Short mmCIF file of C-alpha atoms and ligand atoms in Angstrom, two decimals:
data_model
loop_
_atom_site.label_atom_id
_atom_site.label_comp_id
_atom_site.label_asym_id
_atom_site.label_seq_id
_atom_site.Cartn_x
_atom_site.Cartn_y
_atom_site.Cartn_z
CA UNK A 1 -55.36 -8.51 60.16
CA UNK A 2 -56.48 -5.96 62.44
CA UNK A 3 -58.76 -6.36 65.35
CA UNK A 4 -62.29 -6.23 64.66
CA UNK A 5 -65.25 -6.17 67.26
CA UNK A 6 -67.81 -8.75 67.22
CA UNK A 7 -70.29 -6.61 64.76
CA UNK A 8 -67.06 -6.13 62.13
CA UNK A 9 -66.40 -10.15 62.25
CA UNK A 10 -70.31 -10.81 61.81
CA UNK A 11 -70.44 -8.21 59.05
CA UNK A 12 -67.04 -9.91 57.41
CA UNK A 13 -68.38 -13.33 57.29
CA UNK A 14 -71.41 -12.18 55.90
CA UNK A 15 -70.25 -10.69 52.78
CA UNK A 16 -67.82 -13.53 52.62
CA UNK A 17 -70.99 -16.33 51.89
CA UNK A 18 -72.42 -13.61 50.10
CA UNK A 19 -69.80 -13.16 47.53
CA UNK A 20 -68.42 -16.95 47.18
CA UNK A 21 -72.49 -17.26 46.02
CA UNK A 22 -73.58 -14.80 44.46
CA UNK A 23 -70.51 -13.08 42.95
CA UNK A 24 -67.53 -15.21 42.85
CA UNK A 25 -68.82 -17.79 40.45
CA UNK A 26 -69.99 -14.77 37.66
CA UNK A 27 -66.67 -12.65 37.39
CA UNK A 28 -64.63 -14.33 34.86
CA UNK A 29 -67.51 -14.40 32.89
CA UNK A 30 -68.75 -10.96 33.96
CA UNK A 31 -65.44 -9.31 33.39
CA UNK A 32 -65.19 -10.86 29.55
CA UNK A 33 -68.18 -9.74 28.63
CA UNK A 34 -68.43 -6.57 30.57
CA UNK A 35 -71.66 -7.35 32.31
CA UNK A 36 -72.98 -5.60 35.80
CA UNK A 37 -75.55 -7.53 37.26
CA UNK A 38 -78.24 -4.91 39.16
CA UNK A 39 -79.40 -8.16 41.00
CA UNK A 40 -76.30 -8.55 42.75
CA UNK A 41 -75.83 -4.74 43.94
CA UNK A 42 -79.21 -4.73 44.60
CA UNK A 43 -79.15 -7.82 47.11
CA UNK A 44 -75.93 -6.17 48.79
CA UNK A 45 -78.69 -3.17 49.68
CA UNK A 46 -80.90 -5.47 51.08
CA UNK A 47 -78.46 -6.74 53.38
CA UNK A 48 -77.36 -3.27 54.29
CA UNK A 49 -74.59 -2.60 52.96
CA UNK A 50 -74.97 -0.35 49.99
CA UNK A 51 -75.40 3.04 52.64
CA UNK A 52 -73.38 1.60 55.43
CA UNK A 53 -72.35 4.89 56.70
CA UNK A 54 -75.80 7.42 56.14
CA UNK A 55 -78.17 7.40 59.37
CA UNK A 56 -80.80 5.00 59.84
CA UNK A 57 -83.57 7.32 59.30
CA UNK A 58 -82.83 7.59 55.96
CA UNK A 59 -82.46 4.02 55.47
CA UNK A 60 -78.82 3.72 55.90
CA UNK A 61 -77.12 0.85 58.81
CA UNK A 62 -75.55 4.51 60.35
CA UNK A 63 -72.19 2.16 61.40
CA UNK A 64 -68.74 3.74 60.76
CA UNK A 65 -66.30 4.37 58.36
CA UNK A 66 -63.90 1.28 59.44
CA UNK A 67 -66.76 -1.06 59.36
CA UNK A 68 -67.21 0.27 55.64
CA UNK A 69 -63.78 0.09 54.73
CA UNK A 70 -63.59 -3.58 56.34
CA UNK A 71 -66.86 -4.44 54.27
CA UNK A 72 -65.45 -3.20 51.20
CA UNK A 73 -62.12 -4.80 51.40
CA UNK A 74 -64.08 -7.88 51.65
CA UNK A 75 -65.90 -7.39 48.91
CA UNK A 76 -63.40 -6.03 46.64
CA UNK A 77 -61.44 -9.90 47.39
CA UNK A 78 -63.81 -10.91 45.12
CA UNK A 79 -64.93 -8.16 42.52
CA UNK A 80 -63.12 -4.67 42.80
CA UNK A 81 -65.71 -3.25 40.28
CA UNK A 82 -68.96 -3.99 42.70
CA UNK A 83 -66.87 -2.55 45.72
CA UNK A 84 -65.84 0.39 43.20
CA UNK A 85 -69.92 0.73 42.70
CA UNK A 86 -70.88 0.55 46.45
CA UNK A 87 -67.92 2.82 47.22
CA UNK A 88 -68.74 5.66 44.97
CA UNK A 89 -72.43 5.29 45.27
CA UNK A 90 -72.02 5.66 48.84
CA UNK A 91 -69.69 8.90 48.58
CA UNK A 92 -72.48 10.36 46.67
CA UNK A 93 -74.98 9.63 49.71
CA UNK A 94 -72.48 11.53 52.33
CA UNK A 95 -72.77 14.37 49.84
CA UNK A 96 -76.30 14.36 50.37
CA UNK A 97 -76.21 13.43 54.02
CA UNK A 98 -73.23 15.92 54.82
CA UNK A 99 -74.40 18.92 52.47
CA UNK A 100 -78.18 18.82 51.74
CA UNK A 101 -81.16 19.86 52.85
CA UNK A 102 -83.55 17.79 54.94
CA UNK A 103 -86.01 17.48 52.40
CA UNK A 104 -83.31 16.77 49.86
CA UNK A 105 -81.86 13.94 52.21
CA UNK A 106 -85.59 12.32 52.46
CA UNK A 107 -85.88 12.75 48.88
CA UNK A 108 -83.14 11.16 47.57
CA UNK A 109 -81.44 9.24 49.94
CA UNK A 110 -83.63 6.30 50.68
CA UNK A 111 -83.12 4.57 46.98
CA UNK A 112 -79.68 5.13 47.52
CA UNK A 113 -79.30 3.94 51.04
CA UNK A 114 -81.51 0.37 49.95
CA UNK A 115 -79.50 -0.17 46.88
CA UNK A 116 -82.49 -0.35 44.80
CA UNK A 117 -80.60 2.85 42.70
CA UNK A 118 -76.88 3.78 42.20
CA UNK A 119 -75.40 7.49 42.54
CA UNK A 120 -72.71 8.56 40.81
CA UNK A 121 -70.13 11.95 41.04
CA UNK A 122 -70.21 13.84 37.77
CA UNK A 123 -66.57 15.99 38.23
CA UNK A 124 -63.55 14.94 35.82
CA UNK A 125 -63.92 16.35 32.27
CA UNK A 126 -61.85 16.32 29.06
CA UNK A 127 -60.03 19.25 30.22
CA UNK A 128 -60.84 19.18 33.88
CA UNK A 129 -59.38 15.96 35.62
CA UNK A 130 -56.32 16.16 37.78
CA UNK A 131 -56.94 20.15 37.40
CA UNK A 132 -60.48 19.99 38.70
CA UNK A 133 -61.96 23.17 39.30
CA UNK A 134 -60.65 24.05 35.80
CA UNK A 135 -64.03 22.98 34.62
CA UNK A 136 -66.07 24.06 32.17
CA UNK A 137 -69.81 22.26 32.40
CA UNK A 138 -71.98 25.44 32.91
CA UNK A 139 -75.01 26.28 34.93
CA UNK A 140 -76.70 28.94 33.63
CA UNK A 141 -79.18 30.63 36.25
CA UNK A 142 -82.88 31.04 35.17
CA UNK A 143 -86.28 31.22 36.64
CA UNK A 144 -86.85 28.32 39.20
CA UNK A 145 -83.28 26.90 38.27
CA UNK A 146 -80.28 26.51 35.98
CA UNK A 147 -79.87 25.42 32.55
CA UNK A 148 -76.58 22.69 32.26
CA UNK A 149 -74.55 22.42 29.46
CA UNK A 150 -71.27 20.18 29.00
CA UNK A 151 -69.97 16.68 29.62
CA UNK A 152 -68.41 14.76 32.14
CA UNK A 153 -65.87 11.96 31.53
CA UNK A 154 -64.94 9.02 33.04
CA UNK A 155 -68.18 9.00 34.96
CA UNK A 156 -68.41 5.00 37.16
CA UNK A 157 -71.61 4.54 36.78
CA UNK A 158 -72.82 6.65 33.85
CA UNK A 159 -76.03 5.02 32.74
CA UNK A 160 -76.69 2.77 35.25
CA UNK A 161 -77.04 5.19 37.78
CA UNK A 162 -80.34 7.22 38.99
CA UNK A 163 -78.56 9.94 40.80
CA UNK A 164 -75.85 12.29 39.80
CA UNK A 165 -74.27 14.69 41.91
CA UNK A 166 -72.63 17.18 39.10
CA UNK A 167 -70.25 19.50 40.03
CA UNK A 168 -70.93 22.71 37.60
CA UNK A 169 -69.74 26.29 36.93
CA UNK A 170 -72.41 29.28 38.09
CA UNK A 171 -69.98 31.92 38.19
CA UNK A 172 -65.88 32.91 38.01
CA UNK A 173 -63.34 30.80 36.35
CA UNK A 174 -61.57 28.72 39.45
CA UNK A 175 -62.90 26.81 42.46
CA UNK A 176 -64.85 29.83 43.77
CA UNK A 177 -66.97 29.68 40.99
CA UNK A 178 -68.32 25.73 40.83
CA UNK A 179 -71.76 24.42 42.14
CA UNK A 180 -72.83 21.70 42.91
CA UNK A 181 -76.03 19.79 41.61
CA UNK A 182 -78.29 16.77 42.22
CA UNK A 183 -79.27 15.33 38.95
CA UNK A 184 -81.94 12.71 37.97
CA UNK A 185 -81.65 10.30 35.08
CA UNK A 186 -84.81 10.75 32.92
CA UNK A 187 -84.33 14.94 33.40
CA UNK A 188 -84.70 15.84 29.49
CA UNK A 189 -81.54 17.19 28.52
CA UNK A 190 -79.52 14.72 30.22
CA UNK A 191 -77.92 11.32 27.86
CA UNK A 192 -75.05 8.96 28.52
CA UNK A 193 -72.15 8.64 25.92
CA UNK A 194 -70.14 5.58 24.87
CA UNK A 195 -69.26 3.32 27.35
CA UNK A 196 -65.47 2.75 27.60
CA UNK A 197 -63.24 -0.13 26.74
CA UNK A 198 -60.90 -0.47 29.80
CA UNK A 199 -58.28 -2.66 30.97
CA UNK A 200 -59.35 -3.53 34.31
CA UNK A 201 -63.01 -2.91 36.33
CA UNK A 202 -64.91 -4.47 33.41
CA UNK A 203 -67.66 -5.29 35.14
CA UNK A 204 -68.05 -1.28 36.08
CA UNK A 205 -69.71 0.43 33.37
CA UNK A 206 -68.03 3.97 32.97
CA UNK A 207 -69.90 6.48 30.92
CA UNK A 208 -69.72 10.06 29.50
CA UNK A 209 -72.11 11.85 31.29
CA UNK A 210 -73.93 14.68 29.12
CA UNK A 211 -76.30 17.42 29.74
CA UNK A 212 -77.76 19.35 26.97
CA UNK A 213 -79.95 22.42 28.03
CA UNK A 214 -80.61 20.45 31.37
CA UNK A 215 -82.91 22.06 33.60
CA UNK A 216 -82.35 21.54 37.08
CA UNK A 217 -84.63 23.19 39.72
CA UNK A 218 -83.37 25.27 42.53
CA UNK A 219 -84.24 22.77 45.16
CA UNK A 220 -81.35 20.26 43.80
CA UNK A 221 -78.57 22.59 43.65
CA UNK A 222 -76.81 21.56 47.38
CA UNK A 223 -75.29 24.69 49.33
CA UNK A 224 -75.39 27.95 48.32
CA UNK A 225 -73.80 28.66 44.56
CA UNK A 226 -69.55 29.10 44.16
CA UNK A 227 -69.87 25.98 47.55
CA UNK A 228 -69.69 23.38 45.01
CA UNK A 229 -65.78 22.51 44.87
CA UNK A 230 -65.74 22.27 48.22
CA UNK A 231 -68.48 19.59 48.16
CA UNK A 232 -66.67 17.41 45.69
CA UNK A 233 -62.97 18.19 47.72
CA UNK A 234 -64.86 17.10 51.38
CA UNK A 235 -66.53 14.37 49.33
CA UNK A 236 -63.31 13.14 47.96
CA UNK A 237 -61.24 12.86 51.46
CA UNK A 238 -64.03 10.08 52.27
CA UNK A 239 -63.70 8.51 48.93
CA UNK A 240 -60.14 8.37 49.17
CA UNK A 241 -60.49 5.88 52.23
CA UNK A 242 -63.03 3.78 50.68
CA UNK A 243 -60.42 3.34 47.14
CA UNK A 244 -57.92 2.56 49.73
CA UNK A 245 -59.71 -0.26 51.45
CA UNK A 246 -60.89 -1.69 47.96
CA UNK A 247 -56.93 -1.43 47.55
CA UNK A 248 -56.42 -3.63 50.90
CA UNK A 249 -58.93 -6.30 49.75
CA UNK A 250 -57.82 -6.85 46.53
CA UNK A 251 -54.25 -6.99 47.44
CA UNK A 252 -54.50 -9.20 50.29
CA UNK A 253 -56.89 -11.57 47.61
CA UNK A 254 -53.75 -11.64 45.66
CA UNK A 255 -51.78 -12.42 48.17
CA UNK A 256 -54.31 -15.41 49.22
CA UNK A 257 -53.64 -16.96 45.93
CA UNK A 258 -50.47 -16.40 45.33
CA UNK A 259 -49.39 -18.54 48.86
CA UNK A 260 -52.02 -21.25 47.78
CA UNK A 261 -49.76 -21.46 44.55
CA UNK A 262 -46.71 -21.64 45.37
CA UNK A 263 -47.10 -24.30 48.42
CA UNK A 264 -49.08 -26.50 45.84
CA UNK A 265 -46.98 -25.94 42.37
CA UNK A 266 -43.71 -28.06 42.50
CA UNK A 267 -40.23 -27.31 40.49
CA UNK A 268 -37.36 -28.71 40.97
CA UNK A 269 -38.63 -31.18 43.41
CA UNK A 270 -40.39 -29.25 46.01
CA UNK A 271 -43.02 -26.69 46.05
CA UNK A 272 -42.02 -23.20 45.26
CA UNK A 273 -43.07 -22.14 48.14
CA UNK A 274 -39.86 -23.24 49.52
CA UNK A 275 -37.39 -21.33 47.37
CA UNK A 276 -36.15 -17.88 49.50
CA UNK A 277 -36.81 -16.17 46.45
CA UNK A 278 -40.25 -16.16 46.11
CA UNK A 279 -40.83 -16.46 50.44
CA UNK A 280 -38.78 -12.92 50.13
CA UNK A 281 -41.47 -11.32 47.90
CA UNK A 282 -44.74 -13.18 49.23
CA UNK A 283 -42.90 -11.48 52.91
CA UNK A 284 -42.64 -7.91 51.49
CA UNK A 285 -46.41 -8.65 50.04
CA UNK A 286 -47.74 -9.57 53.48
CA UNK A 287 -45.96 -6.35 55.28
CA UNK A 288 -47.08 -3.65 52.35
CA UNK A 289 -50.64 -5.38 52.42
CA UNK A 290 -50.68 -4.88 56.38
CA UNK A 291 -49.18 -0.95 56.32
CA UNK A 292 -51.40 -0.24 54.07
CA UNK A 293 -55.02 -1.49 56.34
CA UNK A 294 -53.54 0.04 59.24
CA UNK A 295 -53.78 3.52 57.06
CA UNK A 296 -56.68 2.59 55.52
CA UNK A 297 -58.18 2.12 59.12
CA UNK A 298 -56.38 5.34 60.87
CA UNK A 299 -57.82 6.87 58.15
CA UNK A 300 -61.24 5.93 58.93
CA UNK A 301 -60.65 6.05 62.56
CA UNK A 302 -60.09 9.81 62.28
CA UNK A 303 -63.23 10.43 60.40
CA UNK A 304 -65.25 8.35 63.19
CA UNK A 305 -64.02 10.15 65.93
CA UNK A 306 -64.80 13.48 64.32
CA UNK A 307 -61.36 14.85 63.20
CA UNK A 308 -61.30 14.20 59.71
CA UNK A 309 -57.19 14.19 58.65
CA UNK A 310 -56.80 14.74 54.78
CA UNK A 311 -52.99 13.95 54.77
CA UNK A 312 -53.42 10.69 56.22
CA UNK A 313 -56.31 9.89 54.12
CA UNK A 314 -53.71 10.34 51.25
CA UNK A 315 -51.53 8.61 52.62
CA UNK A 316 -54.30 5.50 52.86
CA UNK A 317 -55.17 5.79 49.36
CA UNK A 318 -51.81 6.19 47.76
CA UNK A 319 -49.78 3.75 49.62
CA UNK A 320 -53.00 0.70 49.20
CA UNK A 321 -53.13 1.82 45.71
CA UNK A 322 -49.39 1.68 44.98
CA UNK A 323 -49.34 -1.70 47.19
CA UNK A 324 -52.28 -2.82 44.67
CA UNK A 325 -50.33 -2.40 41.71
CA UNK A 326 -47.05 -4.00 42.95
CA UNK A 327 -48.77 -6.90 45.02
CA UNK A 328 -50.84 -8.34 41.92
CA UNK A 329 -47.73 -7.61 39.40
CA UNK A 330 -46.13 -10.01 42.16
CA UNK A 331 -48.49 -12.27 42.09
CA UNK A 332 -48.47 -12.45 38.37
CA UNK A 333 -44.70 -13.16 38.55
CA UNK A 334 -45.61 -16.47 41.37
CA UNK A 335 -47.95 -17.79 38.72
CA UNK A 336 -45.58 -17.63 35.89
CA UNK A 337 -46.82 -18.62 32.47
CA UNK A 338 -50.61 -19.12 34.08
CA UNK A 339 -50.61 -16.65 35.37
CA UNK A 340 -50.79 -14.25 32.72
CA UNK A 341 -53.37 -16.73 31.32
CA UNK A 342 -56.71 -16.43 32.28
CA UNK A 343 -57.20 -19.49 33.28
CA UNK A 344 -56.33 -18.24 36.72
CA UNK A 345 -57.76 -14.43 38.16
CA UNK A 346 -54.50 -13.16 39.08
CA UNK A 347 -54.27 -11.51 35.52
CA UNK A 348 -57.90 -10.07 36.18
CA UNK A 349 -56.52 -8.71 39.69
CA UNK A 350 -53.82 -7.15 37.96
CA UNK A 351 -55.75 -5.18 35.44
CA UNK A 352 -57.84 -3.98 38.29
CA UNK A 353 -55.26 -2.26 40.31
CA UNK A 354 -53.93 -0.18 37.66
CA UNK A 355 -57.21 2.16 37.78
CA UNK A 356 -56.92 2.48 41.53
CA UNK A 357 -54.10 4.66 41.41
CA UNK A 358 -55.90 7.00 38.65
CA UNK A 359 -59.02 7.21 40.35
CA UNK A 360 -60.27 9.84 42.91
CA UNK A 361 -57.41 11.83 42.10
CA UNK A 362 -54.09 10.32 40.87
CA UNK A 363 -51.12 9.02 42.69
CA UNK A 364 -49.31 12.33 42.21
CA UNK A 365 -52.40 14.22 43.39
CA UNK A 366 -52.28 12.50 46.78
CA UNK A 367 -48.68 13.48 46.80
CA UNK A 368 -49.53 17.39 46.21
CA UNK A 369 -52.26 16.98 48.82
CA UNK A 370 -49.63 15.86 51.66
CA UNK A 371 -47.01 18.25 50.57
CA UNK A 372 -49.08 21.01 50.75
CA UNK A 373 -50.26 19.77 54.31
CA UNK A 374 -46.53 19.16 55.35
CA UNK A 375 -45.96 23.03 53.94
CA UNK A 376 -48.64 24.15 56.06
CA UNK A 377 -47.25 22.13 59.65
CA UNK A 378 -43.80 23.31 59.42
CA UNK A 379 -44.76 26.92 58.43
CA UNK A 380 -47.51 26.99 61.20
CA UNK A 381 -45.51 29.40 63.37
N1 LIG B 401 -62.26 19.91 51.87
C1 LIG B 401 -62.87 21.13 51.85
N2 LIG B 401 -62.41 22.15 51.10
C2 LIG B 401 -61.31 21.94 50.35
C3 LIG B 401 -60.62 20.71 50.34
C4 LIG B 401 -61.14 19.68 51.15
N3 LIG B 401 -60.58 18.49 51.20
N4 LIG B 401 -59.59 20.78 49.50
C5 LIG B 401 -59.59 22.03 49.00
N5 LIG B 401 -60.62 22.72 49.52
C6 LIG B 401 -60.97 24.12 49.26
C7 LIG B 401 -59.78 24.99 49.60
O1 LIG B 401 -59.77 25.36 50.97
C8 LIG B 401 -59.98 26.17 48.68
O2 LIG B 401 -60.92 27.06 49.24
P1 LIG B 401 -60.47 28.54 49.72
O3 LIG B 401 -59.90 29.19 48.47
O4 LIG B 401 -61.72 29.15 50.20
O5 LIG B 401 -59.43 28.33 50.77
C9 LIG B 401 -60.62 25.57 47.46
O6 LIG B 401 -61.19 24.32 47.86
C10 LIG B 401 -59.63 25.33 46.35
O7 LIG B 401 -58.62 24.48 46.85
P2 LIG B 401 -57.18 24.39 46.18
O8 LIG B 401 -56.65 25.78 45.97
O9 LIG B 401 -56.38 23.43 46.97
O10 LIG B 401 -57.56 23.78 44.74
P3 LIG B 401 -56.65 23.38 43.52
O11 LIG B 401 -57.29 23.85 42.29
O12 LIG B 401 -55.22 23.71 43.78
O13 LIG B 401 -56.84 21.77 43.48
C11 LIG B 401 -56.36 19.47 43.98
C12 LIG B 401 -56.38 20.93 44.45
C13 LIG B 401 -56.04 18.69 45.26
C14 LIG B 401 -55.31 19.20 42.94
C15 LIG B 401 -57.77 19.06 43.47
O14 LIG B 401 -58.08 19.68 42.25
C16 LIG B 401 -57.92 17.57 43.30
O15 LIG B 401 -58.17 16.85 44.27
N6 LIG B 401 -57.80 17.06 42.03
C17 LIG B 401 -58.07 15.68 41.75
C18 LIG B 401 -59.50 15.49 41.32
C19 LIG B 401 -60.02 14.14 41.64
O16 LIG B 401 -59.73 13.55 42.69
N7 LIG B 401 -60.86 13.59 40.78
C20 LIG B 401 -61.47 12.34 41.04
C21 LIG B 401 -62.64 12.18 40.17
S1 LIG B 401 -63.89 11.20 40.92
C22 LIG B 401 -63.47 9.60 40.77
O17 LIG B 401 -62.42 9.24 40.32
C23 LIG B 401 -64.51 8.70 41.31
C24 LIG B 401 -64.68 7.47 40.54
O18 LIG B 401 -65.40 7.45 39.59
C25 LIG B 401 -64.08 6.23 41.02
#
């Protein structure tokens, strides 16, 4: 573990009693029956930490991006879809924060920042998700506003949230031509499809998102129009940290239980702890699981100290997300025959990683981001 100052510990220990009560004992349950509980995200508001990162005059703690990615690994030890919630809710308040108005940031950001409403980023469609600015939602200007037609997929959030940010096309085909908008739920025009059947973040409802002759008024598009992409790309780069440190926290949970196992479950006469085998891959678990924070936190160390590095916040999210994957497959395989049962949550863990390395652009996106930034450092001069 990496050092933390005195605030980070007190924060960490906080969620820690927060989620062995109040979240812990509901996820088996939760994740069978794909329940969210509003209570519970609700109560992580009141305690701060559901707009960790927007300024305190808009009802946000105004602390920094490592304290939010060490809060959310915590929290995602115990439920990766309420850390998925947090996470993406508070992306949608640096949108607002970062690229809105002042009267649109004391509109809309207090509800947010007290996590007495979710937000969530309306961008992937059916034809539109890796290849994002291929989008085709439109926003047809009229008097006093725009008009939106189209749907968004795969929205986290969809129907339980209040706020949208909804990236939509005013003009050309391409990036150039995408806006961005801030959309209420209860704007006529605006409904929520079926709610997918997933493998993994049960507990996280995800929606289609769909706007039918939506009016939106001028005062909630955010920038100017065709500054949209841009929004959801600088948006993104944040949102890539925060996956990553969800990553982190449910790997290293994994890891947790997988040592508890194996020094208590004995074959052959001693625990299995003991066999080189299985020390080799709980080793390699432990050293991926530690990489990966330390990007997770250079990551976020960048962005506090005001030079923001997109490559290395691809590197965060891809290697934690990758790590994810591999770490609770291995901890499947130190379980054995339970383990695949659900009588223990390593199976659950599992089925949660998988989505990390689809989400906020895929594994092989990352990859194109960094190669691209490579391309442009060793053709600088
Ligand atoms: N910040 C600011 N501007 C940026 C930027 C960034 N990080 N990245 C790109 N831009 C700008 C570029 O400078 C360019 O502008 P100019 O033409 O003026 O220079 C413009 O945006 C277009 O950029 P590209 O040419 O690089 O765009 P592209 O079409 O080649 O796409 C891509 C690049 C990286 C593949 C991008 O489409 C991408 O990230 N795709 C993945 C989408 C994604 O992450 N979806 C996640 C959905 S949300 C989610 O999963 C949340 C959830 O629910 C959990």
């Amino acid at each position: 573990m990496t050092n933390m100052n005195e605030l980070q510990v007190e924060l960490k220990n906080q969620l820690t009693k927060f989620c062995l009560d109040k979240i812990e004992p509901f996820m088996e349950h939760d994740d069978e029956r794909e329940e969210f509980r509003m209570d519970i995200f609700t109560e992580l508001g009141a305690l701060g930490f559901c707009g960790m990162t927007i300024p305190e005059k808009f009802g946000g703690a105004e602390l920094t991006y490592t304290d939010f990615s060490i809060a959310l690994e915590e929290i995602a030890k115990y439920s990766v879809p309420y850390a998925v919630t947090v996470s993406v809710s508070t992306m949608v308040q640096a949108i607002i924060n970062d690229f809105g108005s002042e009267t649109q940031k004391k509109k809309f950001l207090p509800t947010l920042t007290s996590g007495e409403e979710i937000g969530a980023f309306c961008l992937s469609e059916s034809s539109a998700g890796s290849d994002a600015s291929a989008l085709k939602t439109t926003a047809k200007k009229v008097e006093g506003g725009y008009v939106l037609n189209g749907t968004k997929l795969w929205i986290t959030s969809g129907g339980i949230a209040k706020t949208y940010i909804v990236m939509a096309r005013t003009g050309e085909g391409g990036s150039k031509g995408v806006s961005s908008f801030i959309v209420r739920d209860g704007t006529p025009g605006l409904s929520f499809g079926k709610k997918e059947k997933k493998m993994g973040w049960r507990t996280s409802p995800t929606r289609e998102v769909i706007f039918e002759n939506c009016f939106v008024p001028d005062d909630q598009r955010l920038l100017s129009e065709g500054e949209g992409f841009k929004v959801a790309m600088a948006a993104l780069d944040k949102g890539r940290i925060t996956i990553g440190a969800t990553a982190v926290g449910l790997s290293q949970r994994a890891l947790d239980e997988s040592v508890k196992y194996a020094l208590s479950r004995q074959q052959f006469n001693q625990p299995i702890f003991d066999f080189q085998g299985l020390q080799f891959m709980m080793a390699d678990m432990a050293c991926e699981i530690e990489a990966s924070r330390l990007l997770v936190h250079e990551a976020a160390r960048l962005y506090d100290i005001g030079k923001p590095n997109q490559k290395i916040a691809s590197f965060a999210k891809l290697k934690s997300t990758d790590t994810a994957m591999k770490v609770t497959t291995d901890a499947v395989q130190i379980f054995g025959g339970v383990g695949y049962t659900r009588e223990y949550p390593v199976e659950r863990f599992m089925r949660d990683a998988k989505v990390l390395q689809i989400v906020e652009g895929t594994n092989q996106v990352q990859r194109v981001v960094i190669a691209r930034q490579l391309k442009k450092e060793y053709t600088k001069n």
